[in-house]
Amino acid sequence: MRRFLAALGLALLAACTRAPAPVAFFAEGMPERLSDWNVVYVADGRLRLNARVEPYTLDSPLFTDYAHKLRTVWMPEGKAARYQPVDALDFPVGTIISKTFYYPVPDGGRGGDVVLRSADTGPEPDGGLALDKVRLVETRLLVRREAGWIALPYVWNAEQTEARLMRSGELLSLTLLAADGSKAQVDYTVPDENQCAGCHGTDLKSKAIFPIGPKARHLNRDFAYPGAGSENQLAHWQKIGYLTDVPAGELPKNPSWDDPAAPLDARARSYLDINCGHCHSRKGAARTSGMWLDATTRDLLRLGRCKLPIAAGQGTGNRPWDIAPGKPDDSILPYRMESVDPGVMMPELGRSVVHAEGVALIRDWIAAMPAQDCGS
C-alpha cells in the first residue's frame, strides 16, 4: 500500500509539473472553452501563460470599470507582425491576442462579488496571476484568420477554472471597494459580438475589425519581462522574432495618461487617443460627428475646440461647444464623460461607472487652454 501511495504521489506530482499542450490555433469555428486555445491555462492555483505567449502592456490603457487587464500575444513559429507607424501592427494569420479582465479581491474575499478598486500594476513577476488574489471576469480573444480578425469573449466560471464562450454577452454585478472604504456598484458588461465590432470596427467603410491597443505609439515603453528584466516592448518583440520592418531612429510614443512628469496636453491626448480615437477618427464609426480625437489629428476644430455639436441631442447637456477653451463646465466632452446615462455617456460601451481620474485630467486640460470666445 505504501508503495502504491508513493507511486500515486509521484504520478500526481509529474502531472502537475508537466508542460502544457501547445497553443492551438483554430482556423475556423468558435471553440466553446478558452482552454481549447491553451493560450493561458490554470495550474497550481495560478493563471499561467503558455510557451511563446508574450505579455505586454500599453502606455495608456482603455478604461473598463477599473478592471485590471492581462494582455498577451502569440504568433505561429516563424511568423511576425509588420511595423506600421500609425495603425495597429500588421499581424500575420494565426495570431492570437488575449486580454484577461480581472480585479484584485479583499483578503479572504475570493469568490464573492466585492472587488477592489486599485491601480493596475500588471501581472506578477512570472507573468501570471495568483488566483487567490484576483477575481477573473472574462478573457477576450482577437484571432487573425485568413478572412480577417474575429472577436471571441469568454466568461470565467465562479470556480475560476474555466471560461466559456458567451457570444451574446453577459452582465455581472460587482461591488467596487475603494481604499477609503467607499463602495460603488458596477454593472460589468461582457460585450456581445455586435458590441465587439462596435469598438474594433475602426474602419466604418470596410466594417472589418482590427486590434486597437497594439500600435507602435502605445507599445513603445518598457515592460518587466519574467526572468529577462525590463526592456522596451518594441525592441523585445524584434529580438524574439515577433516584429519586423521597424525603422531606425525615434519611434512614435504616447506618454502615460497619469504620468505627472509628462506635459498635460500630451497626457490628455494620449487618454483620448486610446479611449475615443478608434471611433472618433476620419475612418471610425463616429467620424460623422466631425470630432476626431485620435493621435494624428492636429486641426483644433476637429479636436472639438469651439466646435458646434452634430446630432448630439440630449448629449449636449445644453452646452454649446464640444470644447469651450478654458471652460470645462461649458464643454460637452467632460459632460458626456461624467454621465452614466446610456443616451449621454461617452464612451458608449465598456463602462458603467465614471472614470473620475480620467474626467479630472480632461477637465484640467480644457481649463489650461487659453480662453477663447467661440461666438454665439
mmCIF file of C-alpha atoms in Angstrom:
data_model
loop_
_atom_site.group_PDB
_atom_site.id
_atom_site.type_symbol
_atom_site.label_atom_id
_atom_site.label_comp_id
_atom_site.label_asym_id
_atom_site.label_seq_id
_atom_site.Cartn_x
_atom_site.Cartn_y
_atom_site.Cartn_z
ATOM 1 C CA MET A 1 0.000 0.000 0.000
ATOM 2 C CA ARG A 2 2.818 2.395 0.859
ATOM 3 C CA ARG A 3 4.481 1.732 -2.489
ATOM 4 C CA PHE A 4 1.175 2.319 -4.216
ATOM 5 C CA LEU A 5 0.625 5.630 -2.425
ATOM 6 C CA ALA A 6 4.187 6.723 -3.122
ATOM 7 C CA ALA A 7 3.805 5.876 -6.803
ATOM 8 C CA LEU A 8 0.490 7.702 -6.917
ATOM 9 C CA GLY A 9 2.084 10.760 -5.290
ATOM 10 C CA LEU A 10 4.879 10.805 -7.850
ATOM 11 C CA ALA A 11 2.396 10.453 -10.689
ATOM 12 C CA LEU A 12 0.330 13.367 -9.398
ATOM 13 C CA LEU A 13 3.452 15.483 -8.959
ATOM 14 C CA ALA A 14 4.546 14.714 -12.500
ATOM 15 C CA ALA A 15 1.099 15.632 -13.802
ATOM 16 C CA CYS A 16 1.231 18.974 -12.003
ATOM 17 C CA THR A 17 4.675 19.858 -13.362
ATOM 18 C CA ARG A 18 4.190 18.519 -16.879
ATOM 19 C CA ALA A 19 4.411 21.162 -19.591
ATOM 20 C CA PRO A 20 1.009 22.106 -21.019
ATOM 21 C CA ALA A 21 -0.036 21.207 -24.547
ATOM 22 C CA PRO A 22 0.993 23.859 -27.091
ATOM 23 C CA VAL A 23 -1.206 26.768 -28.122
ATOM 24 C CA ALA A 24 -3.919 25.681 -30.561
ATOM 25 C CA PHE A 25 -4.917 27.950 -33.448
ATOM 26 C CA PHE A 26 -8.371 27.254 -34.890
ATOM 27 C CA ALA A 27 -8.616 28.399 -38.493
ATOM 28 C CA GLU A 28 -12.406 28.154 -38.314
ATOM 29 C CA GLY A 29 -15.182 27.582 -35.813
ATOM 30 C CA MET A 30 -15.745 29.014 -32.354
ATOM 31 C CA PRO A 31 -14.406 26.765 -29.587
ATOM 32 C CA GLU A 32 -16.681 26.724 -26.544
ATOM 33 C CA ARG A 33 -13.887 26.772 -23.945
ATOM 34 C CA LEU A 34 -10.995 29.150 -23.501
ATOM 35 C CA SER A 35 -8.813 26.167 -22.586
ATOM 36 C CA ASP A 36 -9.293 24.790 -26.111
ATOM 37 C CA TRP A 37 -6.943 27.525 -27.333
ATOM 38 C CA ASN A 38 -4.484 26.926 -24.476
ATOM 39 C CA VAL A 39 -3.063 30.459 -24.633
ATOM 40 C CA VAL A 40 -3.476 30.869 -20.882
ATOM 41 C CA TYR A 41 -4.191 27.992 -18.527
ATOM 42 C CA VAL A 42 -4.902 27.311 -14.851
ATOM 43 C CA ALA A 43 -2.351 25.282 -12.896
ATOM 44 C CA ASP A 44 -1.257 25.179 -9.256
ATOM 45 C CA GLY A 45 -3.607 27.973 -8.250
ATOM 46 C CA ARG A 46 -2.355 30.372 -10.908
ATOM 47 C CA LEU A 47 -3.346 31.640 -14.320
ATOM 48 C CA ARG A 48 -0.263 30.927 -16.413
ATOM 49 C CA LEU A 49 0.975 31.822 -19.885
ATOM 50 C CA ASN A 50 1.844 29.092 -22.354
ATOM 51 C CA ALA A 51 5.155 28.880 -24.210
ATOM 52 C CA ARG A 52 5.828 31.804 -26.592
ATOM 53 C CA VAL A 53 2.799 33.684 -25.243
ATOM 54 C CA GLU A 54 4.174 37.161 -24.604
ATOM 55 C CA PRO A 55 2.651 39.534 -22.047
ATOM 56 C CA TYR A 56 2.529 43.213 -22.926
ATOM 57 C CA THR A 57 1.066 46.471 -21.673
ATOM 58 C CA LEU A 58 0.034 49.848 -23.074
ATOM 59 C CA ASP A 59 1.201 53.308 -22.095
ATOM 60 C CA SER A 60 -2.416 54.410 -21.583
ATOM 61 C CA PRO A 61 -4.962 51.578 -21.387
ATOM 62 C CA LEU A 62 -8.611 51.892 -22.271
ATOM 63 C CA PHE A 63 -10.775 52.320 -19.151
ATOM 64 C CA THR A 64 -13.168 49.460 -18.296
ATOM 65 C CA ASP A 65 -14.846 49.982 -14.911
ATOM 66 C CA TYR A 66 -11.460 49.969 -13.132
ATOM 67 C CA ALA A 67 -10.766 46.383 -14.267
ATOM 68 C CA HIS A 68 -7.156 45.253 -14.470
ATOM 69 C CA LYS A 69 -6.030 43.594 -17.702
ATOM 70 C CA LEU A 70 -3.514 40.908 -18.551
ATOM 71 C CA ARG A 71 -2.654 41.277 -22.241
ATOM 72 C CA THR A 72 -0.834 38.664 -24.298
ATOM 73 C CA VAL A 73 0.089 37.951 -27.902
ATOM 74 C CA TRP A 74 1.043 34.686 -29.602
ATOM 75 C CA MET A 75 2.137 34.118 -33.184
ATOM 76 C CA PRO A 76 2.915 30.894 -35.031
ATOM 77 C CA GLU A 77 6.542 29.804 -35.229
ATOM 78 C CA GLY A 78 8.399 31.684 -37.959
ATOM 79 C CA LYS A 79 5.786 34.423 -38.366
ATOM 80 C CA ALA A 80 5.983 38.042 -37.224
ATOM 81 C CA ALA A 81 3.972 41.243 -37.179
ATOM 82 C CA ARG A 82 4.975 44.042 -39.521
ATOM 83 C CA TYR A 83 5.580 47.516 -38.097
ATOM 84 C CA GLN A 84 3.137 50.285 -39.013
ATOM 85 C CA PRO A 85 3.676 53.880 -37.910
ATOM 86 C CA VAL A 86 0.026 54.804 -37.174
ATOM 87 C CA ASP A 87 -2.350 51.847 -37.403
ATOM 88 C CA ALA A 88 -2.167 48.658 -35.359
ATOM 89 C CA LEU A 89 0.759 46.403 -36.191
ATOM 90 C CA ASP A 90 0.103 44.197 -39.220
ATOM 91 C CA PHE A 91 -0.216 40.797 -37.537
ATOM 92 C CA PRO A 92 0.100 37.551 -39.521
ATOM 93 C CA VAL A 93 -2.600 34.939 -39.969
ATOM 94 C CA GLY A 94 -2.509 32.688 -36.922
ATOM 95 C CA THR A 95 -2.049 35.495 -34.369
ATOM 96 C CA ILE A 96 -3.987 35.216 -31.105
ATOM 97 C CA ILE A 97 -4.265 38.325 -28.927
ATOM 98 C CA SER A 98 -5.790 37.817 -25.483
ATOM 99 C CA LYS A 99 -6.962 40.256 -22.842
ATOM 100 C CA THR A 100 -7.994 38.892 -19.444
ATOM 101 C CA PHE A 101 -10.070 41.266 -17.318
ATOM 102 C CA TYR A 102 -9.759 40.799 -13.568
ATOM 103 C CA TYR A 103 -9.994 42.575 -10.217
ATOM 104 C CA PRO A 104 -7.935 42.189 -7.040
ATOM 105 C CA VAL A 105 -10.045 40.897 -4.157
ATOM 106 C CA PRO A 106 -10.006 41.658 -0.423
ATOM 107 C CA ASP A 107 -8.159 39.181 1.785
ATOM 108 C CA GLY A 108 -10.304 36.091 2.012
ATOM 109 C CA GLY A 109 -12.753 37.520 -0.490
ATOM 110 C CA ARG A 110 -12.212 35.154 -3.391
ATOM 111 C CA GLY A 111 -15.431 34.010 -4.981
ATOM 112 C CA GLY A 112 -17.500 36.943 -3.761
ATOM 113 C CA ASP A 113 -18.852 39.931 -5.645
ATOM 114 C CA VAL A 114 -16.767 42.520 -3.744
ATOM 115 C CA VAL A 115 -13.629 43.517 -5.652
ATOM 116 C CA LEU A 116 -11.011 46.175 -5.071
ATOM 117 C CA ARG A 117 -10.710 49.460 -6.909
ATOM 118 C CA SER A 118 -6.969 49.938 -7.315
ATOM 119 C CA ALA A 119 -4.286 50.922 -9.803
ATOM 120 C CA ASP A 120 -3.374 48.262 -12.350
ATOM 121 C CA THR A 121 0.185 47.176 -11.536
ATOM 122 C CA GLY A 122 0.250 44.401 -14.117
ATOM 123 C CA PRO A 123 0.841 40.661 -13.763
ATOM 124 C CA GLU A 124 3.062 39.106 -11.142
ATOM 125 C CA PRO A 125 6.803 38.613 -11.797
ATOM 126 C CA ASP A 126 6.245 35.260 -13.527
ATOM 127 C CA GLY A 127 3.805 36.878 -15.958
ATOM 128 C CA GLY A 128 0.739 35.192 -14.484
ATOM 129 C CA LEU A 129 -1.846 35.780 -11.770
ATOM 130 C CA ALA A 130 -2.339 34.198 -8.339
ATOM 131 C CA LEU A 131 -5.971 33.119 -8.274
ATOM 132 C CA ASP A 132 -6.328 33.590 -4.518
ATOM 133 C CA LYS A 133 -5.658 37.298 -5.016
ATOM 134 C CA VAL A 134 -7.879 38.101 -8.005
ATOM 135 C CA ARG A 135 -11.353 37.602 -9.463
ATOM 136 C CA LEU A 136 -11.125 36.631 -13.131
ATOM 137 C CA VAL A 137 -14.051 38.082 -15.070
ATOM 138 C CA GLU A 138 -13.531 37.454 -18.770
ATOM 139 C CA THR A 139 -10.891 36.790 -21.399
ATOM 140 C CA ARG A 140 -11.384 38.259 -24.851
ATOM 141 C CA LEU A 141 -9.585 36.796 -27.837
ATOM 142 C CA LEU A 142 -8.823 38.517 -31.121
ATOM 143 C CA VAL A 143 -7.897 35.849 -33.650
ATOM 144 C CA ARG A 144 -6.386 36.617 -37.062
ATOM 145 C CA ARG A 145 -7.758 34.233 -39.667
ATOM 146 C CA GLU A 146 -7.428 34.221 -43.460
ATOM 147 C CA ALA A 147 -10.650 36.216 -43.834
ATOM 148 C CA GLY A 148 -9.667 38.734 -41.131
ATOM 149 C CA TRP A 149 -9.996 39.191 -37.386
ATOM 150 C CA ILE A 150 -12.659 37.554 -35.235
ATOM 151 C CA ALA A 151 -13.507 38.580 -31.634
ATOM 152 C CA LEU A 152 -14.487 35.948 -29.049
ATOM 153 C CA PRO A 153 -15.497 36.775 -25.427
ATOM 154 C CA TYR A 154 -15.045 34.046 -22.787
ATOM 155 C CA VAL A 155 -16.537 34.409 -19.276
ATOM 156 C CA TRP A 156 -14.855 32.754 -16.279
ATOM 157 C CA ASN A 157 -16.854 30.462 -14.020
ATOM 158 C CA ALA A 158 -17.223 31.018 -10.267
ATOM 159 C CA GLU A 159 -14.597 28.349 -9.535
ATOM 160 C CA GLN A 160 -12.054 30.228 -11.693
ATOM 161 C CA THR A 161 -11.185 27.011 -13.508
ATOM 162 C CA GLU A 162 -12.583 27.630 -16.995
ATOM 163 C CA ALA A 163 -14.025 30.352 -19.212
ATOM 164 C CA ARG A 164 -16.886 29.686 -21.619
ATOM 165 C CA LEU A 165 -17.730 31.434 -24.872
ATOM 166 C CA MET A 166 -20.562 33.955 -24.423
ATOM 167 C CA ARG A 167 -21.383 35.237 -27.914
ATOM 168 C CA SER A 168 -24.490 37.020 -26.605
ATOM 169 C CA GLY A 169 -22.547 38.792 -23.871
ATOM 170 C CA GLU A 170 -23.106 38.794 -20.128
ATOM 171 C CA LEU A 171 -23.950 41.225 -17.320
ATOM 172 C CA LEU A 172 -22.175 40.831 -13.967
ATOM 173 C CA SER A 173 -22.976 42.772 -10.794
ATOM 174 C CA LEU A 174 -19.881 43.644 -8.771
ATOM 175 C CA THR A 175 -19.163 45.967 -5.855
ATOM 176 C CA LEU A 176 -16.057 48.137 -6.112
ATOM 177 C CA LEU A 177 -14.369 48.689 -2.752
ATOM 178 C CA ALA A 178 -12.049 51.701 -2.652
ATOM 179 C CA ALA A 179 -9.119 52.225 -0.287
ATOM 180 C CA ASP A 180 -11.149 54.703 1.782
ATOM 181 C CA GLY A 181 -13.860 52.096 2.365
ATOM 182 C CA SER A 182 -16.385 53.593 -0.036
ATOM 183 C CA LYS A 183 -18.302 51.266 -2.329
ATOM 184 C CA ALA A 184 -19.757 51.601 -5.811
ATOM 185 C CA GLN A 185 -21.972 49.235 -7.769
ATOM 186 C CA VAL A 186 -20.616 48.067 -11.126
ATOM 187 C CA ASP A 187 -22.822 46.535 -13.805
ATOM 188 C CA TYR A 188 -19.924 44.985 -15.655
ATOM 189 C CA THR A 189 -20.861 44.220 -19.259
ATOM 190 C CA VAL A 190 -19.213 41.480 -21.274
ATOM 191 C CA PRO A 191 -19.791 42.639 -24.864
ATOM 192 C CA ASP A 192 -21.712 40.584 -27.397
ATOM 193 C CA GLU A 193 -20.417 40.082 -30.944
ATOM 194 C CA ASN A 194 -22.025 43.256 -32.279
ATOM 195 C CA GLN A 195 -20.600 45.336 -29.437
ATOM 196 C CA CYS A 196 -17.126 43.921 -30.071
ATOM 197 C CA ALA A 197 -17.430 45.100 -33.652
ATOM 198 C CA GLY A 198 -18.734 48.454 -32.435
ATOM 199 C CA CYS A 199 -15.326 49.312 -30.978
ATOM 200 C CA HIS A 200 -12.981 47.179 -33.069
ATOM 201 C CA GLY A 201 -14.634 48.187 -36.342
ATOM 202 C CA THR A 202 -12.188 51.059 -36.680
ATOM 203 C CA ASP A 203 -12.927 51.492 -40.404
ATOM 204 C CA LEU A 204 -16.615 52.297 -40.887
ATOM 205 C CA LYS A 205 -16.407 51.729 -44.647
ATOM 206 C CA SER A 206 -14.932 48.223 -44.622
ATOM 207 C CA LYS A 207 -16.788 47.048 -41.467
ATOM 208 C CA ALA A 208 -13.773 44.836 -40.709
ATOM 209 C CA ILE A 209 -12.482 44.655 -37.139
ATOM 210 C CA PHE A 210 -8.906 45.301 -36.059
ATOM 211 C CA PRO A 211 -6.907 45.427 -32.808
ATOM 212 C CA ILE A 212 -6.999 48.783 -31.029
ATOM 213 C CA GLY A 213 -4.231 48.649 -28.434
ATOM 214 C CA PRO A 214 -1.137 47.128 -30.116
ATOM 215 C CA LYS A 215 0.029 50.179 -32.036
ATOM 216 C CA ALA A 216 3.623 51.355 -32.004
ATOM 217 C CA ARG A 217 2.847 54.531 -30.047
ATOM 218 C CA HIS A 218 1.061 52.516 -27.309
ATOM 219 C CA LEU A 219 3.689 49.751 -27.124
ATOM 220 C CA ASN A 220 6.775 51.983 -27.149
ATOM 221 C CA ARG A 221 7.554 51.623 -23.452
ATOM 222 C CA ASP A 222 9.438 49.318 -21.082
ATOM 223 C CA PHE A 223 7.984 46.123 -19.639
ATOM 224 C CA ALA A 224 9.321 43.927 -16.835
ATOM 225 C CA TYR A 225 9.615 40.571 -18.588
ATOM 226 C CA PRO A 226 9.613 37.423 -16.442
ATOM 227 C CA GLY A 227 13.228 36.339 -15.941
ATOM 228 C CA ALA A 228 14.556 38.814 -18.502
ATOM 229 C CA GLY A 229 14.337 42.174 -16.742
ATOM 230 C CA SER A 230 12.947 45.429 -18.074
ATOM 231 C CA GLU A 231 13.123 46.040 -21.807
ATOM 232 C CA ASN A 232 11.411 48.195 -24.411
ATOM 233 C CA GLN A 233 8.499 46.193 -25.804
ATOM 234 C CA LEU A 234 9.123 47.009 -29.470
ATOM 235 C CA ALA A 235 12.790 46.080 -29.093
ATOM 236 C CA HIS A 236 11.845 42.881 -27.263
ATOM 237 C CA TRP A 237 9.383 41.832 -29.942
ATOM 238 C CA GLN A 238 12.067 42.352 -32.574
ATOM 239 C CA LYS A 239 14.557 40.286 -30.571
ATOM 240 C CA ILE A 240 12.232 37.296 -30.221
ATOM 241 C CA GLY A 241 11.135 37.426 -33.859
ATOM 242 C CA TYR A 242 7.647 38.841 -33.284
ATOM 243 C CA LEU A 243 8.157 42.155 -35.127
ATOM 244 C CA THR A 244 9.826 43.179 -38.394
ATOM 245 C CA ASP A 245 10.354 46.273 -40.584
ATOM 246 C CA VAL A 246 10.902 48.627 -37.664
ATOM 247 C CA PRO A 247 12.575 51.803 -38.948
ATOM 248 C CA ALA A 248 15.723 53.221 -37.415
ATOM 249 C CA GLY A 249 15.524 56.332 -35.276
ATOM 250 C CA GLU A 250 12.931 57.666 -32.886
ATOM 251 C CA LEU A 251 9.581 55.885 -32.919
ATOM 252 C CA PRO A 252 6.163 57.355 -32.067
ATOM 253 C CA LYS A 253 5.315 57.265 -28.382
ATOM 254 C CA ASN A 254 2.320 58.242 -26.293
ATOM 255 C CA PRO A 255 3.016 59.150 -22.659
ATOM 256 C CA SER A 256 1.136 57.508 -19.838
ATOM 257 C CA TRP A 257 -2.019 59.489 -19.150
ATOM 258 C CA ASP A 258 -1.261 59.541 -15.411
ATOM 259 C CA ASP A 259 2.455 60.402 -15.632
ATOM 260 C CA PRO A 260 2.811 63.720 -13.758
ATOM 261 C CA ALA A 261 6.181 64.326 -15.430
ATOM 262 C CA ALA A 262 4.616 64.401 -18.904
ATOM 263 C CA PRO A 263 3.045 67.578 -20.359
ATOM 264 C CA LEU A 264 -0.662 67.956 -19.632
ATOM 265 C CA ASP A 265 -1.575 68.282 -23.321
ATOM 266 C CA ALA A 266 0.300 65.096 -24.245
ATOM 267 C CA ARG A 267 -1.303 63.156 -21.379
ATOM 268 C CA ALA A 268 -4.807 64.267 -22.315
ATOM 269 C CA ARG A 269 -4.268 63.477 -25.999
ATOM 270 C CA SER A 270 -2.923 60.039 -25.066
ATOM 271 C CA TYR A 271 -6.006 59.346 -22.933
ATOM 272 C CA LEU A 272 -8.406 60.465 -25.668
ATOM 273 C CA ASP A 273 -6.473 58.540 -28.316
ATOM 274 C CA ILE A 274 -6.887 55.146 -26.623
ATOM 275 C CA ASN A 275 -10.366 55.715 -25.164
ATOM 276 C CA CYS A 276 -12.015 57.617 -28.013
ATOM 277 C CA GLY A 277 -9.765 57.736 -31.075
ATOM 278 C CA HIS A 278 -10.739 54.340 -32.515
ATOM 279 C CA CYS A 279 -14.277 55.704 -33.114
ATOM 280 C CA HIS A 280 -13.607 59.442 -33.294
ATOM 281 C CA SER A 281 -11.315 59.445 -36.329
ATOM 282 C CA ARG A 282 -11.524 60.084 -40.047
ATOM 283 C CA LYS A 283 -12.350 56.387 -40.606
ATOM 284 C CA GLY A 284 -14.149 55.429 -37.396
ATOM 285 C CA ALA A 285 -17.816 54.969 -36.561
ATOM 286 C CA ALA A 286 -18.034 58.481 -35.055
ATOM 287 C CA ARG A 287 -16.393 60.236 -37.991
ATOM 288 C CA THR A 288 -19.710 61.916 -38.862
ATOM 289 C CA SER A 289 -19.552 63.770 -35.535
ATOM 290 C CA GLY A 290 -16.738 65.845 -37.005
ATOM 291 C CA MET A 291 -14.809 65.460 -33.750
ATOM 292 C CA TRP A 292 -11.664 63.396 -34.212
ATOM 293 C CA LEU A 293 -9.695 62.508 -31.110
ATOM 294 C CA ASP A 294 -7.033 60.149 -32.449
ATOM 295 C CA ALA A 295 -3.319 60.911 -32.136
ATOM 296 C CA THR A 296 -2.860 62.029 -35.743
ATOM 297 C CA THR A 297 -5.469 64.822 -35.668
ATOM 298 C CA ARG A 298 -3.943 68.266 -35.311
ATOM 299 C CA ASP A 299 -6.708 70.567 -36.558
ATOM 300 C CA LEU A 300 -8.072 72.342 -33.464
ATOM 301 C CA LEU A 301 -11.627 72.473 -34.796
ATOM 302 C CA ARG A 302 -11.579 68.719 -35.473
ATOM 303 C CA LEU A 303 -10.341 68.262 -31.907
ATOM 304 C CA GLY A 304 -13.508 69.999 -30.724
ATOM 305 C CA ARG A 305 -12.301 73.486 -29.842
ATOM 306 C CA CYS A 306 -15.157 75.926 -30.435
ATOM 307 C CA LYS A 307 -16.887 73.235 -32.482
ATOM 308 C CA LEU A 308 -20.674 73.029 -32.569
ATOM 309 C CA PRO A 309 -22.054 69.530 -31.878
ATOM 310 C CA ILE A 310 -23.616 67.494 -34.676
ATOM 311 C CA ALA A 311 -26.733 65.418 -33.881
ATOM 312 C CA ALA A 312 -25.762 65.054 -30.218
ATOM 313 C CA GLY A 313 -29.326 65.513 -28.934
ATOM 314 C CA GLN A 314 -29.559 65.279 -25.144
ATOM 315 C CA GLY A 315 -25.838 64.521 -25.089
ATOM 316 C CA THR A 316 -25.009 68.230 -25.160
ATOM 317 C CA GLY A 317 -26.260 68.925 -21.643
ATOM 318 C CA ASN A 318 -27.325 72.323 -23.075
ATOM 319 C CA ARG A 319 -23.667 73.200 -23.549
ATOM 320 C CA PRO A 320 -22.912 74.983 -26.819
ATOM 321 C CA TRP A 321 -19.447 73.664 -27.729
ATOM 322 C CA ASP A 322 -17.676 70.304 -27.759
ATOM 323 C CA ILE A 323 -14.771 72.093 -26.076
ATOM 324 C CA ALA A 324 -15.010 75.670 -24.813
ATOM 325 C CA PRO A 325 -11.328 76.581 -24.261
ATOM 326 C CA GLY A 326 -10.655 77.486 -20.639
ATOM 327 C CA LYS A 327 -14.184 76.475 -19.600
ATOM 328 C CA PRO A 328 -14.683 72.775 -18.800
ATOM 329 C CA ASP A 329 -18.117 73.494 -17.279
ATOM 330 C CA ASP A 330 -19.262 74.842 -20.647
ATOM 331 C CA SER A 331 -17.825 71.912 -22.636
ATOM 332 C CA ILE A 332 -19.754 68.866 -23.866
ATOM 333 C CA LEU A 333 -16.774 66.483 -23.764
ATOM 334 C CA PRO A 334 -16.392 66.251 -19.949
ATOM 335 C CA TYR A 335 -20.165 66.349 -19.514
ATOM 336 C CA ARG A 336 -20.537 63.134 -21.513
ATOM 337 C CA MET A 337 -17.586 61.527 -19.736
ATOM 338 C CA GLU A 338 -19.199 62.304 -16.358
ATOM 339 C CA SER A 339 -22.532 60.722 -17.288
ATOM 340 C CA VAL A 340 -23.698 57.121 -16.863
ATOM 341 C CA ASP A 341 -26.933 57.761 -18.786
ATOM 342 C CA PRO A 342 -26.853 55.394 -21.821
ATOM 343 C CA GLY A 343 -28.228 58.172 -24.011
ATOM 344 C CA VAL A 344 -25.497 60.614 -22.987
ATOM 345 C CA MET A 345 -22.370 58.807 -21.826
ATOM 346 C CA MET A 346 -19.156 58.510 -23.770
ATOM 347 C CA PRO A 347 -17.688 56.095 -24.475
ATOM 348 C CA GLU A 348 -20.999 54.377 -25.164
ATOM 349 C CA LEU A 349 -19.625 50.918 -24.333
ATOM 350 C CA GLY A 350 -17.216 49.454 -21.820
ATOM 351 C CA ARG A 351 -18.127 51.243 -18.614
ATOM 352 C CA SER A 352 -20.950 51.582 -16.104
ATOM 353 C CA VAL A 353 -19.144 53.939 -13.705
ATOM 354 C CA VAL A 354 -17.330 57.218 -14.242
ATOM 355 C CA HIS A 355 -13.557 57.202 -14.563
ATOM 356 C CA ALA A 356 -13.069 60.009 -12.059
ATOM 357 C CA GLU A 357 -9.338 60.373 -12.668
ATOM 358 C CA GLY A 358 -9.798 60.462 -16.440
ATOM 359 C CA VAL A 359 -12.501 63.118 -16.178
ATOM 360 C CA ALA A 360 -10.265 65.217 -13.919
ATOM 361 C CA LEU A 361 -7.470 65.013 -16.498
ATOM 362 C CA ILE A 362 -9.679 66.212 -19.357
ATOM 363 C CA ARG A 363 -11.188 68.983 -17.245
ATOM 364 C CA ASP A 364 -7.691 70.168 -16.287
ATOM 365 C CA TRP A 365 -6.653 70.034 -19.951
ATOM 366 C CA ILE A 366 -9.595 72.176 -21.055
ATOM 367 C CA ALA A 367 -9.149 74.595 -18.137
ATOM 368 C CA ALA A 368 -5.478 75.097 -19.106
ATOM 369 C CA MET A 369 -6.376 76.126 -22.679
ATOM 370 C CA PRO A 370 -6.139 79.859 -23.376
ATOM 371 C CA ALA A 371 -9.656 81.253 -23.016
ATOM 372 C CA GLN A 372 -11.327 81.906 -26.330
ATOM 373 C CA ASP A 373 -14.616 83.499 -27.296
ATOM 374 C CA CYS A 374 -16.265 80.899 -29.517
ATOM 375 C CA GLY A 375 -19.061 83.253 -30.517
ATOM 376 C CA SER A 376 -22.772 82.791 -30.016
#
